[in-house]
Short mmCIF file of C-alpha atoms and ligand atoms in Angstrom, two decimals:
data_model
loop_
_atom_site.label_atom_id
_atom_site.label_comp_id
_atom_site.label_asym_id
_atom_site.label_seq_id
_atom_site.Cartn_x
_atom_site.Cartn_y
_atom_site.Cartn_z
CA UNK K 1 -67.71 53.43 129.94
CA UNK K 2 -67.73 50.09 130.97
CA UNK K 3 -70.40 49.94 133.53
CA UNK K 4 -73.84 51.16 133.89
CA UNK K 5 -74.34 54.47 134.68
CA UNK K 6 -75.35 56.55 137.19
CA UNK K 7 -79.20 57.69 138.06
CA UNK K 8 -79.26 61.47 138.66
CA UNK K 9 -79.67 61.23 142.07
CA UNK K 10 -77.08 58.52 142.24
CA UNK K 11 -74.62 61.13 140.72
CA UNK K 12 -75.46 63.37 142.91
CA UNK K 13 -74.88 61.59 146.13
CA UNK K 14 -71.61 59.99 144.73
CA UNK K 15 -70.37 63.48 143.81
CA UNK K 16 -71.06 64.63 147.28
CA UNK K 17 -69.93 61.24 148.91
CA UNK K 18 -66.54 62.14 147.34
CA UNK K 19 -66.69 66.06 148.18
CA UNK K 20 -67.67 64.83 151.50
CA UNK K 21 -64.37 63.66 153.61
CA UNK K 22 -62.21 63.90 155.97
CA UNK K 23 -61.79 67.74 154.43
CA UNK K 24 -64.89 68.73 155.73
CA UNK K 25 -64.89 67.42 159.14
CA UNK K 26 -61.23 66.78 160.10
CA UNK K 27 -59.50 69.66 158.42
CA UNK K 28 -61.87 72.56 157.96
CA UNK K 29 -62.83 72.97 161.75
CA UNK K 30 -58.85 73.06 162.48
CA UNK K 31 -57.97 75.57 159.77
CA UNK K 32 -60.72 77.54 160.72
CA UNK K 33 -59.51 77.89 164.69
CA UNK K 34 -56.04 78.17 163.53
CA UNK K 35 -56.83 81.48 160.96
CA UNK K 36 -59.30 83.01 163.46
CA UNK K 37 -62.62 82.14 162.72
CA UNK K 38 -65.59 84.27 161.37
CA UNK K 39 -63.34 86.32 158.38
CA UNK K 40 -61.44 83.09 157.20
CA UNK K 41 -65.03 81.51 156.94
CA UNK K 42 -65.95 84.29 154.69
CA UNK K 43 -63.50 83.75 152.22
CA UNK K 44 -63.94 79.73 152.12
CA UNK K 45 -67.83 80.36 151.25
CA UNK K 46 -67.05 82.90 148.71
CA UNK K 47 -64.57 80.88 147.41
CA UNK K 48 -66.48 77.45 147.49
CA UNK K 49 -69.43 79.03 145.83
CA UNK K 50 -67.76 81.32 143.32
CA UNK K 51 -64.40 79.55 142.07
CA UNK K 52 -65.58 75.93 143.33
CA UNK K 53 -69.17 76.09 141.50
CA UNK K 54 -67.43 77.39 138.49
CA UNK K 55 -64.90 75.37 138.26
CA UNK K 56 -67.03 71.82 138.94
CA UNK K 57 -69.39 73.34 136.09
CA UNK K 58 -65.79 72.86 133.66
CA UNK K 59 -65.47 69.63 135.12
CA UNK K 60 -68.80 68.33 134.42
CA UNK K 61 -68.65 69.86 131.25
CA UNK K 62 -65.35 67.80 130.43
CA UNK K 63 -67.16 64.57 131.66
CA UNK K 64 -70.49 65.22 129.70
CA UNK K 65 -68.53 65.70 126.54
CA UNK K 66 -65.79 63.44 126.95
CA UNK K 67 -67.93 60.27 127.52
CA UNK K 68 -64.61 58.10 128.62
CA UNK K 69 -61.81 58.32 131.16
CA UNK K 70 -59.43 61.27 132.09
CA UNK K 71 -56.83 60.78 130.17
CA UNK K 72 -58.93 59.81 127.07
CA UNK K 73 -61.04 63.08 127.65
CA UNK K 74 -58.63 65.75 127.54
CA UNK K 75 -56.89 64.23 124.66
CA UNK K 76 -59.82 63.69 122.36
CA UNK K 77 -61.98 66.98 123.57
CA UNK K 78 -59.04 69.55 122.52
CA UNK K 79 -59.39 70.84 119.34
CA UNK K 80 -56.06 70.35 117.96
CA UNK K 81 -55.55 67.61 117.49
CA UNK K 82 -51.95 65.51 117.91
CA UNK K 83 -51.43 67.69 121.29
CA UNK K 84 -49.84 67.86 124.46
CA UNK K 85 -53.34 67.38 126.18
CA UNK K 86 -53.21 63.31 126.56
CA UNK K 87 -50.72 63.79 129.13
CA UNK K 88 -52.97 66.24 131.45
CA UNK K 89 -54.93 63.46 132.18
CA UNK K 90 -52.82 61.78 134.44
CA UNK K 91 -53.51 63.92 137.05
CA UNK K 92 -55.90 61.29 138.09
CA UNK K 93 -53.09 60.06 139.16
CA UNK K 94 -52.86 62.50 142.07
CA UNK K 95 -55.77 61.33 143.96
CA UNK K 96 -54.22 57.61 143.91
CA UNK K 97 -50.90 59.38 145.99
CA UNK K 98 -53.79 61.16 148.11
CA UNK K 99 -55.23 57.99 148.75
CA UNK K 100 -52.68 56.50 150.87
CA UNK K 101 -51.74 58.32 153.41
CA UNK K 102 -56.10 58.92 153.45
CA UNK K 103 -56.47 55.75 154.16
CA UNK K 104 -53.81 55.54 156.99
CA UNK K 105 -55.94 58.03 158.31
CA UNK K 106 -59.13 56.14 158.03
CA UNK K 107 -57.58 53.77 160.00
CA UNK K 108 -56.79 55.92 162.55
CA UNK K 109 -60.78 57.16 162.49
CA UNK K 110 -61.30 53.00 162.63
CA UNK K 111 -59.30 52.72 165.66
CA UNK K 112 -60.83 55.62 167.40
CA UNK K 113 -64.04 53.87 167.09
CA UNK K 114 -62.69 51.24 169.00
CA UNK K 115 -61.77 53.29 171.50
CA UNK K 116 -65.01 55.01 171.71
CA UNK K 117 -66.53 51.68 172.29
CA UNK K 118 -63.99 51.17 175.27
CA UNK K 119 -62.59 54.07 176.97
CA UNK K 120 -62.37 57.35 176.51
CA UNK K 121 -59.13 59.26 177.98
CA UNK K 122 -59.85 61.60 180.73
CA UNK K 123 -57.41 64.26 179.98
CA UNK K 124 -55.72 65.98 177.41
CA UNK K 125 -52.57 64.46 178.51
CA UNK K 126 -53.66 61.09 178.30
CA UNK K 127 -55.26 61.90 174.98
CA UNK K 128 -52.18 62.87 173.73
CA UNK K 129 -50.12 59.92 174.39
CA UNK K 130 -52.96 57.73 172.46
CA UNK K 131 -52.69 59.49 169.74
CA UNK K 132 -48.75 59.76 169.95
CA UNK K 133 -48.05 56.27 170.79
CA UNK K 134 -50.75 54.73 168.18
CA UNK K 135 -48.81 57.11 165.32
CA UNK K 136 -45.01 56.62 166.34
CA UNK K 137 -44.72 53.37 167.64
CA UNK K 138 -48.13 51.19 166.84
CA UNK K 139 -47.22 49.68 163.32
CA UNK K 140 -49.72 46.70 163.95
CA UNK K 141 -52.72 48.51 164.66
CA UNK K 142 -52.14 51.03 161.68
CA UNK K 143 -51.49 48.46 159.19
CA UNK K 144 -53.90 46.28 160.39
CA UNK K 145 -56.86 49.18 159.90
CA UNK K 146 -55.25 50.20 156.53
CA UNK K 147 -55.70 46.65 155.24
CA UNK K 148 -58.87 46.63 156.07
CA UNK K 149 -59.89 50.00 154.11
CA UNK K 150 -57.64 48.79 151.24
CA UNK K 151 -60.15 45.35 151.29
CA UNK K 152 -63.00 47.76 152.07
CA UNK K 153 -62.77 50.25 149.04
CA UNK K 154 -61.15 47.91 146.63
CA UNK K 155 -64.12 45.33 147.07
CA UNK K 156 -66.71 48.43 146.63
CA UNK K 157 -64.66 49.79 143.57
CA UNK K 158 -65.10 45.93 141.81
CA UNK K 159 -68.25 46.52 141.38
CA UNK K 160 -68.68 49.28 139.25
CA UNK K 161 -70.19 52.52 139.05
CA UNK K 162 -74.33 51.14 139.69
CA UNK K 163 -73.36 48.52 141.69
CA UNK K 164 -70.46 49.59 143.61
CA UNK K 165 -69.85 52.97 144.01
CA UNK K 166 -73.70 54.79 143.78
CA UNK K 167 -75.25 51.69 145.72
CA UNK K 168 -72.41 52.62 148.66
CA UNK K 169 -73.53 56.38 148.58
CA UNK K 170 -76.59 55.21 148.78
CA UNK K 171 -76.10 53.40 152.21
CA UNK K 172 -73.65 56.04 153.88
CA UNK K 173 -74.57 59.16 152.71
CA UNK K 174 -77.95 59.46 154.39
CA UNK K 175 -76.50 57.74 157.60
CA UNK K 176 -74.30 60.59 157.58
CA UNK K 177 -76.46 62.87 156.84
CA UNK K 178 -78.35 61.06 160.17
CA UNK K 179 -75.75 61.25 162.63
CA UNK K 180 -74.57 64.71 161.87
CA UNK K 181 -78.42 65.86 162.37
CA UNK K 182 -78.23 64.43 165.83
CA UNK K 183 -74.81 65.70 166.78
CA UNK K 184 -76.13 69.22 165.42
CA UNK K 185 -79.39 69.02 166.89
CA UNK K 186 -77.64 68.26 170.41
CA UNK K 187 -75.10 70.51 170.24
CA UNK K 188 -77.76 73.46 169.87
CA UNK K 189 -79.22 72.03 173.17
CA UNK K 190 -75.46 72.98 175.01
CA UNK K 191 -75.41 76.50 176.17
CA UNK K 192 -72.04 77.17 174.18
CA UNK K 193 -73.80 76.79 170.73
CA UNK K 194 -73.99 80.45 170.26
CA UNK K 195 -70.55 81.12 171.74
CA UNK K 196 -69.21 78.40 168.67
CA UNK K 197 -71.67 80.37 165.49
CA UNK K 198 -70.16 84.03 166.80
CA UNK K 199 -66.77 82.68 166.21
CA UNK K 200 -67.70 81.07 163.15
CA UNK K 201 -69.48 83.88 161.97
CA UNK K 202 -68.44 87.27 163.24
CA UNK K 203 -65.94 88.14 160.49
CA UNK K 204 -63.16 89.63 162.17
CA UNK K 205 -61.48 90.93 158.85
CA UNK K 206 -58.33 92.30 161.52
CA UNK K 207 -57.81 88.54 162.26
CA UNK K 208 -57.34 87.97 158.15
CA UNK K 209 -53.98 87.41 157.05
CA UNK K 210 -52.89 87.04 153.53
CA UNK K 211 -52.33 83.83 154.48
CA UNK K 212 -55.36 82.61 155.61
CA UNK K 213 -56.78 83.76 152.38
CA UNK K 214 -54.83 81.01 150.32
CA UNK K 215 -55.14 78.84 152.94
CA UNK K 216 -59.17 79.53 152.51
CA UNK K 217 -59.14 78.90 148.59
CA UNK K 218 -56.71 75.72 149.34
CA UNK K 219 -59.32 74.25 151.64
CA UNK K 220 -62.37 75.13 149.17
CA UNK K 221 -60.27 73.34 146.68
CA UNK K 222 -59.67 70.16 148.21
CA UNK K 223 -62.77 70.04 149.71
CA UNK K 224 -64.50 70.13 146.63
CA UNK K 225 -62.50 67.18 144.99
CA UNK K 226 -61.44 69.53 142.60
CA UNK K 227 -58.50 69.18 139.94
CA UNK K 228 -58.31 65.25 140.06
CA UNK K 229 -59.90 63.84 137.34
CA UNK K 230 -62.19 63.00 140.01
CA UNK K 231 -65.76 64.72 139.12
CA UNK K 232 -64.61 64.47 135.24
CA UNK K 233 -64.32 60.67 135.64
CA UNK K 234 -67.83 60.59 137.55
CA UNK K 235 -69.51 62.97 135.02
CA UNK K 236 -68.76 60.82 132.02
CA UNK K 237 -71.73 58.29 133.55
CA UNK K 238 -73.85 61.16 134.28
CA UNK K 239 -77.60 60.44 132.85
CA UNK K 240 -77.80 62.09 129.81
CA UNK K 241 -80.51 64.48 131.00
CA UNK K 242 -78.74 66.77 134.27
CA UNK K 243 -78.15 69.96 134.20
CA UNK K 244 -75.01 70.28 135.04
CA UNK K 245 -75.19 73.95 136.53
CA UNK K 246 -77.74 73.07 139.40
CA UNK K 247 -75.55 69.75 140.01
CA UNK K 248 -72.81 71.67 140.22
CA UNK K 249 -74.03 74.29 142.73
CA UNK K 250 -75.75 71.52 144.99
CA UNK K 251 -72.85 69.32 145.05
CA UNK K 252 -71.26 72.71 146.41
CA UNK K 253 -73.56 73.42 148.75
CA UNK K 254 -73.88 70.73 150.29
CA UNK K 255 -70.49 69.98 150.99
CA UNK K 256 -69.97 73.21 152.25
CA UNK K 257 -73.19 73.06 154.60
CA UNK K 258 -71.61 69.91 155.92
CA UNK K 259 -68.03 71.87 156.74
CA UNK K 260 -70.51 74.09 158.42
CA UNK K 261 -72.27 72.40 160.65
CA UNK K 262 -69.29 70.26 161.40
CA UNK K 263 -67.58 73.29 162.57
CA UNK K 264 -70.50 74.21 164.66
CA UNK K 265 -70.47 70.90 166.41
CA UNK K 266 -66.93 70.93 167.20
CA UNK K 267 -66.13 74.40 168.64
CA UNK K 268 -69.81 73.97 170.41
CA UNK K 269 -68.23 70.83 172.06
CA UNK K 270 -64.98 72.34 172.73
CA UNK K 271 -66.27 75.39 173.86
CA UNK K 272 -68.41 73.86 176.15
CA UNK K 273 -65.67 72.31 178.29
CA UNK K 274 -62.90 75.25 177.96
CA UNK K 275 -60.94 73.14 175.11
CA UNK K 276 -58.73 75.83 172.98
CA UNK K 277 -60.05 76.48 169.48
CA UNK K 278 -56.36 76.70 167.69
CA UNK K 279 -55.21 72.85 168.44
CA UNK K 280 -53.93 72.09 164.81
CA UNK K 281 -54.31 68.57 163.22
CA UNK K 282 -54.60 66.97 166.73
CA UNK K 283 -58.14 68.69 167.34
CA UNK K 284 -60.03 65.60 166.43
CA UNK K 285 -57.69 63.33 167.76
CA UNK K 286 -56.22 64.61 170.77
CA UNK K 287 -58.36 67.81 171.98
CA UNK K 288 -61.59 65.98 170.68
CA UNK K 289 -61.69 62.51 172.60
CA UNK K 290 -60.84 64.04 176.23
CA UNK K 291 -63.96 66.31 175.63
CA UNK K 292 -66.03 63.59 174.87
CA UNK K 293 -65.21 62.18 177.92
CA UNK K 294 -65.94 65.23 180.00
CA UNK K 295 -69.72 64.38 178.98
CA UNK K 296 -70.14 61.80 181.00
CA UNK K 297 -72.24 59.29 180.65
CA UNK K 298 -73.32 61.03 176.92
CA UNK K 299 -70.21 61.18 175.63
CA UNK K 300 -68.91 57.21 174.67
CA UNK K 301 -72.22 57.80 172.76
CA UNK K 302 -71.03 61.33 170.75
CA UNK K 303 -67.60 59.53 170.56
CA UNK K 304 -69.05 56.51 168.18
CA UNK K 305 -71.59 58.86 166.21
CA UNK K 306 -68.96 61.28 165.40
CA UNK K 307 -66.05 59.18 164.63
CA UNK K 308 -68.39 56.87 162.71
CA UNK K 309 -69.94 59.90 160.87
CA UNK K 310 -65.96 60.64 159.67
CA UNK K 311 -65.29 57.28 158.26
CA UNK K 312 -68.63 57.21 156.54
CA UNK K 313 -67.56 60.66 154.78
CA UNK K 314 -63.68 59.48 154.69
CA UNK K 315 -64.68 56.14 152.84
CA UNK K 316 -67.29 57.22 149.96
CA UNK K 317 -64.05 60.35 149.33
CA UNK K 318 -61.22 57.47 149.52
CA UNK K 319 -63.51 55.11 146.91
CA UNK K 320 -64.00 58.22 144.29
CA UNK K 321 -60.04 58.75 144.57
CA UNK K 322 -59.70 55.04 142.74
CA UNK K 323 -62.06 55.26 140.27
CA UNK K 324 -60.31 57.71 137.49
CA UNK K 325 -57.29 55.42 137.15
CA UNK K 326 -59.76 52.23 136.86
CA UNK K 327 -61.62 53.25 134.45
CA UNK K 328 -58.67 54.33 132.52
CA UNK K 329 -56.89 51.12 132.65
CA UNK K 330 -60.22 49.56 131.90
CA UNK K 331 -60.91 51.54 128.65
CA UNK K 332 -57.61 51.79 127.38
CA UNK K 333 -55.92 48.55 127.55
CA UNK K 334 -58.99 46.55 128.62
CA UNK K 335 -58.50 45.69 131.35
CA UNK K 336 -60.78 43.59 133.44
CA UNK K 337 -62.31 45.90 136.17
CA UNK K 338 -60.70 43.23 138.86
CA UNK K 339 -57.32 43.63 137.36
CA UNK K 340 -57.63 47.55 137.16
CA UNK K 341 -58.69 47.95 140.13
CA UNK K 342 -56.00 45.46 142.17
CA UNK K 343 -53.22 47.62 140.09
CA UNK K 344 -54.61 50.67 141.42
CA UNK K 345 -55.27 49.69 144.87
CA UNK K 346 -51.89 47.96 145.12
CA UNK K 347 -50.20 50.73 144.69
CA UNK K 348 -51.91 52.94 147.06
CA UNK K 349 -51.43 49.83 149.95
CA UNK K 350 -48.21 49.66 149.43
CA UNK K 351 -47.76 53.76 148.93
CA UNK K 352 -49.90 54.06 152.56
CA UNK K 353 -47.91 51.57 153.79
CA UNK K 354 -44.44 53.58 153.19
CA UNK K 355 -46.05 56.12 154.55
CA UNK K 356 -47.38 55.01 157.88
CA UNK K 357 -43.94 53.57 158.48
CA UNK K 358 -42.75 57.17 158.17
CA UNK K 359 -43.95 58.32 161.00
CA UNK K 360 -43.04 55.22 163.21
CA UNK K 361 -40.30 56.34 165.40
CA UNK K 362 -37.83 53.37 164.31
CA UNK K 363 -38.03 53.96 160.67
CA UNK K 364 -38.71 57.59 160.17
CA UNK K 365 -35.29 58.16 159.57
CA UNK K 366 -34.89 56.40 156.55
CA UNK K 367 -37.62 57.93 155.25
CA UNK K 368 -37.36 61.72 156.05
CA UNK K 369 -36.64 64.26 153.17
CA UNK K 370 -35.57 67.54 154.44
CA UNK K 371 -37.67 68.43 156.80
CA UNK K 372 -40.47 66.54 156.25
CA UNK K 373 -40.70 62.55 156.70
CA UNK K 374 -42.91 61.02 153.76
CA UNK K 375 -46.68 60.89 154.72
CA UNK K 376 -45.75 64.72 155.32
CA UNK K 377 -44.90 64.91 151.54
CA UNK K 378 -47.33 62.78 150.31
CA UNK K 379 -50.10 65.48 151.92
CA UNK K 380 -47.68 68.56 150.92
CA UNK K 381 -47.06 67.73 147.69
CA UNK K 382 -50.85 66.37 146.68
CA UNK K 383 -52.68 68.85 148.29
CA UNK K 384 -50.65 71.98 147.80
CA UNK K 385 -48.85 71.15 144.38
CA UNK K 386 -50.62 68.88 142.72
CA UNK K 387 -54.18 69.68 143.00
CA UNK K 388 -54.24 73.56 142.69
CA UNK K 389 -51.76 72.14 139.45
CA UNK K 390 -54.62 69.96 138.34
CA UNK K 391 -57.11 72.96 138.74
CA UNK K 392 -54.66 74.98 136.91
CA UNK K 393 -54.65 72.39 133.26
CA UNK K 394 -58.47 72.02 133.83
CA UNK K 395 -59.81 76.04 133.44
CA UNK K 396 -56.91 76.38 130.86
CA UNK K 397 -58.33 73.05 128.99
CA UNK K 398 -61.79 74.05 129.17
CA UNK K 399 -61.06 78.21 128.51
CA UNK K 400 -58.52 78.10 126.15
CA UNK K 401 -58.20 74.37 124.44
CA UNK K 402 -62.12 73.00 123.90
CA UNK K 403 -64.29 73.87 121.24
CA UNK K 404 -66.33 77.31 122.53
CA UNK K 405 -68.95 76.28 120.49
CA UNK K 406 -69.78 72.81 122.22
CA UNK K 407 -69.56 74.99 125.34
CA UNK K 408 -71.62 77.54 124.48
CA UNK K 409 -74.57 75.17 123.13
CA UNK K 410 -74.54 72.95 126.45
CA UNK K 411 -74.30 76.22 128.86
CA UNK K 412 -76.30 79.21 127.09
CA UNK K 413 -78.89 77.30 127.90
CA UNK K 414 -78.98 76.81 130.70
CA UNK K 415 -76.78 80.22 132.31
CA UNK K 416 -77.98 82.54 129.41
CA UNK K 417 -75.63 84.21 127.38
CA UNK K 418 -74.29 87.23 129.40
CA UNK K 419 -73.89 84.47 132.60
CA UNK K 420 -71.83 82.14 130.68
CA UNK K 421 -69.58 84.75 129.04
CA UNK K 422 -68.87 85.27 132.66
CA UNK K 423 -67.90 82.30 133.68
CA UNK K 424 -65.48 81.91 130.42
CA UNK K 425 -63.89 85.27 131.74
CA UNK K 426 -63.34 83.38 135.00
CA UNK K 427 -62.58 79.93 134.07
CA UNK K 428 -59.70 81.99 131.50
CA UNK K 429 -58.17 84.46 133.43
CA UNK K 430 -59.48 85.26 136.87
CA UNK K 431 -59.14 81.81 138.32
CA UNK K 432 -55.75 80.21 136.59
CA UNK K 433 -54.48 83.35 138.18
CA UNK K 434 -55.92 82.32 141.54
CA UNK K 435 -54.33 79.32 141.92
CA UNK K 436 -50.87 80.17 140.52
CA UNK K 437 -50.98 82.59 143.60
CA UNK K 438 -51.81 79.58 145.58
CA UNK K 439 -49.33 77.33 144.36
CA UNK K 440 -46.95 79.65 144.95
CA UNK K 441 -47.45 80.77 148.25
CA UNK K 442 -48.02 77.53 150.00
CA UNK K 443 -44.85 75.84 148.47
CA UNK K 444 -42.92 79.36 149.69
CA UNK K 445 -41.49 80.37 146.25
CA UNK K 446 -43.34 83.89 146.55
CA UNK K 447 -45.24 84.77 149.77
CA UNK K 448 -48.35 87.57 149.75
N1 PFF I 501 -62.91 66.12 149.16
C1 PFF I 501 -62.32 65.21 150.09
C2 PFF I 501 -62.39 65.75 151.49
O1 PFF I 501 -62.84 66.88 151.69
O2 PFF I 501 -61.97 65.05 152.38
C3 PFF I 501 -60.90 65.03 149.83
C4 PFF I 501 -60.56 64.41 148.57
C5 PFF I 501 -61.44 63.60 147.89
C6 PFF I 501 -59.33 64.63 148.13
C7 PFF I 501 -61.05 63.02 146.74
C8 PFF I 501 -58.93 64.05 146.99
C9 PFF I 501 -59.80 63.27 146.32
F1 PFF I 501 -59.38 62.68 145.25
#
């Protein structure tokens, strides 16, 4: 690799920072009202700690071994050689397409900041039109936010790995680690606290659809930054000496702890003031604000810590979605790190750009596909295709494609032999098998 590497701790935080997102505190609390709470929990833990540890334990392993970029990895780790491998590697591709339409919605966190500073709506209604007119007819605003996170993460990507992307972590991660103490210590203070933990933890296994099971291992999935070239790109400047297994588990705990307790301090809110719990992507923006407001003289306050607690997570994930096409255009044409990383962050911009314009009311037309207009793709097709897909090549690459031995001597050590035989039965069969369910359930080819 071109730059320095990472201190242990560094890679930890960095890891997390990119686990970390909008995933966690945007998404998760919304699945989890729309599936029903307590049983849908459930199966995201089991499957964040089971499948999620297992399969960032492959990932690390690729990185550790592979020393170099995504691409470069899977084609010189496989063990035949002149194979079909190189071309897996471009799934770091994927989280470049994620990126874009991420950082539209970044902006959208930006400007809610703003609005957190002036004033917050007093009603659902009003709420609603906010949100509505900022996303169908307020082109300036949303271009003029993602600009600034395309300046923001392309400036903190230029830097490198030391001096860019761990020294970053190292800022935001314990401020967000801060503000989401206070928001969680508060909301334990409001008398609906234990009204928002029953429904996040009373498993209600009548409430548990087929559905909401792959929407559960879905969620785990993307959560974890999983499938993207993403950890593999991070864990090839890993210090030489980390075990990967613990890393792997507290990179998973953690991020799931934070879904947690983000959940916790939503429905606590909502609760509170009589909001519904099943408000789909518009709970942070629309159900969220007009609560804040029914706090009173508190609640400009719990406006600015949360929404700035979500861009702190939603940046540190958008920079780790650059960095595996950087470094690959920096190790394998040379590429100064400047140049790679205007390529890459041009073509998110411009990507993002496309897509905000999709959902302004003017153009939207021109860029609908079927049903869906484009930032609806971009999120379909990246987070339901493409990144169970890119799950999918990486437990067959590791299982099936790597040399066991070079496997076995990095994790007998540290799993023992009877726990790593395990997790080559998983990584082979159990989990490719997993996601191919997933995959084809959420794109509606065959439905469980
Ligand atoms: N894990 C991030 C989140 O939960 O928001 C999402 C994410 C990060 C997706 C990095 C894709 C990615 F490349």
């Amino acid at each position: 690799m071109s730059t320095a590497r990472f201190s242990r701790f560094g890679f930890i935080l960095a890891a997390v920072g990119s686990a970390v997102g909008l995933g966690n505190i945007w998404k998760f609390p919304y699945v989890t009202g729309e599936y029903g709470g307590g049983a849908f929990v459930l199966v995201y833990l089991l499957t964040a700690l089971f499948i999620g540890v297992f399969i960032l334990i492959a990932e690390l392993l690729i990185g550790k071994l592979g020393q170099s970029d995504a691409v470069s990895m899977f084609e010189n780790l496989a063990v035949k050689k002149k194979n079909i491998w190189k071309y897996a590697g471009f799934i770091a591709i994927v989280p470049l397409i994620i990126l874009s339409y991420y950082s539209v919605v970044i902006g959208w966190i930006f400007h809610y900041i703003a609005i957190s500073f002036q004033s917050l709506p007093s009603t659902v209604e009003e709420s609603k039109n906010i949100f509505m007119s900022l996303l169908t007819s307020d082109l300036q605003t949303q271009l003029m936010y993602h600009t600034v996170v395309f300046v923001l993460v392309t400036s903190i990507i230029l830097k490198g790995i030391k001096d860019g992307i761990e020294k970053i972590n190292k800022i935001l991660m314990p401020l967000l680690a801060l503000i989401l103490t206070i928001l969680f210590v508060y909301s334990i203070s409001v008398d609906s606290f234990s009204k928002a933990a029953s429904f996040m933890f009373n498993a209600d296994f009548t409430k548990l659809s087929s559905e909401a099971v792959i929407v559960a291992i879905g969620q785990a999935f993307y959560t974890l930054s999983l499938g993207m070239g993403i950890i593999i790109t991070y864990a090839a400047s890993l210090p030489k000496k980390v075990n990967i297994v613990k890393s792997s588990l507290l990179i998973a705990v953690i991020d799931t702890l934070v879904a947690l307790v983000a959940g916790l301090i939503i429905f606590t809110l909502l609760f509170d003031k009589g909001a519904e719990s099943t408000k789909g992507a518009g709970l942070v923006f629309i159900s969220l604000p007009s609560v804040f407001y029914e706090f009173g003289s508190i609640g400009s306050t719990l406006a600015i810590l949360f929404f700035v607690a979500i861009a702190f997570a939603g940046i540190t994930s958008a920079i780790s979605m650059l960095e595996p096409m950087v470094s690959y255009f920096v190790n394998r044409f040379n590429y100064s790190r400047v140049k790679a990383a205007l390529i890459c962050s041009i073509f998110f911009y411009v990507l993002g750009i496309a897509a905000l314009l999709s959902n302004i009311t003017d153009y939207s037309p021109m860029l609908m596909v079927g049903d869906k207009n484009l930032f609806d793709w971009l999120d379909f097709v990246s987070s339901t295709i493409l990144v169970p897909l890119g799950g999918i090549l990486v437990v067959v690459f590791v299982g099936h494609f790597m040399d066991k031995e070079k496997i076995n001597a990095e994790l007998i050590p540290l799993l023992g032999t009877a726990f790593t035989k395990i997790w080559f039965f998983m990584v082979r069969y159990i989990i490719p098998m997993a996601l191919i369910i997933v995959i084809l359930n959420e794109t509606g080819l065959f439905k469980f």
